[in-house]
GROMACS .gro file of C-alpha atoms in nm:
model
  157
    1UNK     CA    1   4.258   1.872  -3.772
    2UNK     CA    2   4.087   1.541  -3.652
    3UNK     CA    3   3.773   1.731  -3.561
    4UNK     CA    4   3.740   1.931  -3.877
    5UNK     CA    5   3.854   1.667  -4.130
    6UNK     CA    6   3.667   1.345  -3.957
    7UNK     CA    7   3.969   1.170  -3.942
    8UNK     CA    8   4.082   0.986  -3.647
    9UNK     CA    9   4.385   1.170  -3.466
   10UNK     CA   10   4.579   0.777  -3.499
   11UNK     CA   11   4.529   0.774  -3.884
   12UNK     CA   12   4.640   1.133  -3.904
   13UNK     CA   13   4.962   0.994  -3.704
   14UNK     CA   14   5.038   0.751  -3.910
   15UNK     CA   15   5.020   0.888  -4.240
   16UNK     CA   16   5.230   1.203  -4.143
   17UNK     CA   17   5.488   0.941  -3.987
   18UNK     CA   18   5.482   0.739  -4.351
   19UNK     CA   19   5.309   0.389  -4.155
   20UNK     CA   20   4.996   0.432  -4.331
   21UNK     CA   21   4.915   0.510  -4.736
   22UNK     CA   22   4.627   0.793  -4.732
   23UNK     CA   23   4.284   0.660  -4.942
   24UNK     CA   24   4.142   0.900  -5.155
   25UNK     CA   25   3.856   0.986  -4.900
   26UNK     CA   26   4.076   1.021  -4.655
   27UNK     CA   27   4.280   1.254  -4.876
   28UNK     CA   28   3.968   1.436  -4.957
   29UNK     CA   29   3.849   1.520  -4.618
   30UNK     CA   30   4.183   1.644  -4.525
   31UNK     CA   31   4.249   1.899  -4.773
   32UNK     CA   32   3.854   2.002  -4.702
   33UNK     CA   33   3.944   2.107  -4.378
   34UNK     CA   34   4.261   2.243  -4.469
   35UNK     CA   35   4.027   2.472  -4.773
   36UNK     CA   36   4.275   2.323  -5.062
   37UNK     CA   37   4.227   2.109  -5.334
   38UNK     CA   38   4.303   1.784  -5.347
   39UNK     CA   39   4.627   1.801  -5.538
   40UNK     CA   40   4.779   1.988  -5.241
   41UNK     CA   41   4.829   1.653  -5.097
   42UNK     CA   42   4.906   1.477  -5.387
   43UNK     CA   43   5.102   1.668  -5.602
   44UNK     CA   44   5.018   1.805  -5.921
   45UNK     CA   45   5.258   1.862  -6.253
   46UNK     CA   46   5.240   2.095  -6.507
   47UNK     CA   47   5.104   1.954  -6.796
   48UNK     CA   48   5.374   1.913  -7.071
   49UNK     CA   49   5.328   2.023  -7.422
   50UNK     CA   50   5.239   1.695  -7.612
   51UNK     CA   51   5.104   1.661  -7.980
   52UNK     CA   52   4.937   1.964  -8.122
   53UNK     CA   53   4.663   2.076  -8.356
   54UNK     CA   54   4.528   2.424  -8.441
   55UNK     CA   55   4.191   2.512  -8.586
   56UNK     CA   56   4.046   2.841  -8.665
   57UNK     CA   57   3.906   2.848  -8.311
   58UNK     CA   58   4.054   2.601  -8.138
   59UNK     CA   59   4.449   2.488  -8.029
   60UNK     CA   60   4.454   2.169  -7.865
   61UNK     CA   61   4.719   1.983  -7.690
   62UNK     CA   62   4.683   1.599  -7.643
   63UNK     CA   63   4.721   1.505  -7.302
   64UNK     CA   64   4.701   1.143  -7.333
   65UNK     CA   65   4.465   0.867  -7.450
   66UNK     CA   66   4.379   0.478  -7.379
   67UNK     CA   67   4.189   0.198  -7.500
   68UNK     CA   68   3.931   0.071  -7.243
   69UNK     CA   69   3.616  -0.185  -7.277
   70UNK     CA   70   3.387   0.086  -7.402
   71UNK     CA   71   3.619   0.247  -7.701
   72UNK     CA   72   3.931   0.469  -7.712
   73UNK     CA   73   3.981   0.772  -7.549
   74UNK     CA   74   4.162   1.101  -7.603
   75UNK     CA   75   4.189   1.396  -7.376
   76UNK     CA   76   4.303   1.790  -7.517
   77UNK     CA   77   4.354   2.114  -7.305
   78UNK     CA   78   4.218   2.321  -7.568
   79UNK     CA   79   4.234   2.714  -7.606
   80UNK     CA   80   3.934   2.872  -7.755
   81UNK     CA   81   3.903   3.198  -7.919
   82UNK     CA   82   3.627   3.457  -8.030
   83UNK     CA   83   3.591   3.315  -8.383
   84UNK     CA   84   3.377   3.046  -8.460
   85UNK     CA   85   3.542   2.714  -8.578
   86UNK     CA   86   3.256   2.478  -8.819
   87UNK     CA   87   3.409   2.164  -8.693
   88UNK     CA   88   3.273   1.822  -8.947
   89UNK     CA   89   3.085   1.556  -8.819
   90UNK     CA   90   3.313   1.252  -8.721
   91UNK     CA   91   3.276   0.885  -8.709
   92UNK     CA   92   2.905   0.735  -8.620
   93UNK     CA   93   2.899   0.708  -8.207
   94UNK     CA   94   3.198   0.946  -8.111
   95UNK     CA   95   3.093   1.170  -7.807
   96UNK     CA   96   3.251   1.470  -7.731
   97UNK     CA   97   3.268   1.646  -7.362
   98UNK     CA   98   3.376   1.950  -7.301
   99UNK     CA   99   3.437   2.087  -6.918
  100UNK     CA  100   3.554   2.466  -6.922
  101UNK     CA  101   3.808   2.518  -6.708
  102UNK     CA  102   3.851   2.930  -6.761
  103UNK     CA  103   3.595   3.215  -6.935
  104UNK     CA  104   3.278   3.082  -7.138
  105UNK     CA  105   3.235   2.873  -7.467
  106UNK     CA  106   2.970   2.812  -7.681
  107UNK     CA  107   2.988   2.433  -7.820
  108UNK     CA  108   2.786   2.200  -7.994
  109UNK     CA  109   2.592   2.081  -8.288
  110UNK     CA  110   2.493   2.347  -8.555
  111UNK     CA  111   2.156   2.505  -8.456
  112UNK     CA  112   2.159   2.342  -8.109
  113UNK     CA  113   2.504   2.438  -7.915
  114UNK     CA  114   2.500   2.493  -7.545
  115UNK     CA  115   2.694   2.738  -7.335
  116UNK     CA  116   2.915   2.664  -7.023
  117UNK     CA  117   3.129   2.920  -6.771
  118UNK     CA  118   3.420   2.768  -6.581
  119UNK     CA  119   3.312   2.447  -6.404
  120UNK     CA  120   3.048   2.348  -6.629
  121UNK     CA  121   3.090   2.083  -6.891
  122UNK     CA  122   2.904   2.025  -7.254
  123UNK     CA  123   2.824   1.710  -7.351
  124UNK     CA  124   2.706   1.611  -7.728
  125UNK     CA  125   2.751   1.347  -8.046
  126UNK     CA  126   3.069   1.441  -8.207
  127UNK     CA  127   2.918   1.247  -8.489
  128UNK     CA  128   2.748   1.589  -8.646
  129UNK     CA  129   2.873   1.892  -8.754
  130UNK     CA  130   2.959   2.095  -8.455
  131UNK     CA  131   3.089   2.414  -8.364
  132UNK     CA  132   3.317   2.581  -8.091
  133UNK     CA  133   3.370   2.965  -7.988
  134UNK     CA  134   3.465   3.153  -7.695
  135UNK     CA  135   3.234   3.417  -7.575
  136UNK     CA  136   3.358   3.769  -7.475
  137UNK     CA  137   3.720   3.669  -7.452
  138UNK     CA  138   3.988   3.329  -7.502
  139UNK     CA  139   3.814   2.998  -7.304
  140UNK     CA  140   4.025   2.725  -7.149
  141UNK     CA  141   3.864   2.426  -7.125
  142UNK     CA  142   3.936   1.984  -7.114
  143UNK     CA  143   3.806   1.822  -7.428
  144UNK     CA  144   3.766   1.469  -7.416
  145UNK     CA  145   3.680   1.224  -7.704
  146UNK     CA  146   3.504   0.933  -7.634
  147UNK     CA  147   3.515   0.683  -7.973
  148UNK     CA  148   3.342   0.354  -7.971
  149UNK     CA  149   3.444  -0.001  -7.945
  150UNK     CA  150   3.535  -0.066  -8.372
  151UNK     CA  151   3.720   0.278  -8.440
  152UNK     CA  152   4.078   0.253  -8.572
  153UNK     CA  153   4.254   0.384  -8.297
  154UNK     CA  154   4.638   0.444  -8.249
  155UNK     CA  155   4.642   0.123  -7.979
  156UNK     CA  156   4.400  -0.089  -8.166
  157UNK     CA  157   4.515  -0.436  -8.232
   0.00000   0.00000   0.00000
């Protein structure tokens, strides 16, 4: 394991004997050689049904958001169907990203959307109107929100 992962055989020691706390490099090149992903070491859980929305298109599930120095944030795991959703234009400077996590969508402004498979991600201003749809069959993907320093936000002061 030291030879394929890069780490040293005493590090290796010591974080299977609890004396040392793995960094995430560390983590990283272990589960490499071991062919898993990272949560394998870390643990994963299964995202829990938060706040919902549906669209015509689109069900979203909020998994979380937070103020930092550049705006608010909110992250969805949003489901995507075959019908297009016309989605309005929202406040001046929000961003939307989009990284498909299962099948294809088509997302973006009217007249210019993009197209992403699993793994890819769309990025565009959320500030025109937009649309989503899955192609072929349902999409899975992360949706995250990116609103500017000034927006009224659930945590604003």
């Amino acid at each position: 394991m030291a030879t394929r992962s890069g780490v040293g055989k005493g590090s290796i020691s010591e974080l299977e004997n609890g004396r040392r706390t793995a960094r995430l490099d560390t983590l990283f090149a272990l589960t490499k050689a071991l062919g898993a992903p990272l949560s394998a070491a870390v643990g994963v859980s299964p995202p829990t049904d938060g706040p919902s929305v549906h669209g015509q298109a689109v069900h979203a599930v909020s998994l979380g958001g937070w103020q930092t120095d550049d705006g608010y944030v909110e992250v969805y795991r949003i489901t995507v169907d075959t019908t297009t959703q016309h989605s309005p234009a929202h406040a001046t400077g929000v961003r939307e990203t989009i990284t498909v996590v299962a099948g294809t969508l088509e997302a973006g402004p009217l007249g210019d959307p993009q197209i992403a498979a699993a793994g890819e991600t769309i990025c565009f201003p959320g500030n025109v109107a937009h649309i989503y749809r899955a192609v072929n069959r349902p999409a899975e993907a992360v949706l995250t929100m990116h609103y500017p320093p000034g927006i009224k936000t659930p945590v604003a002061e």
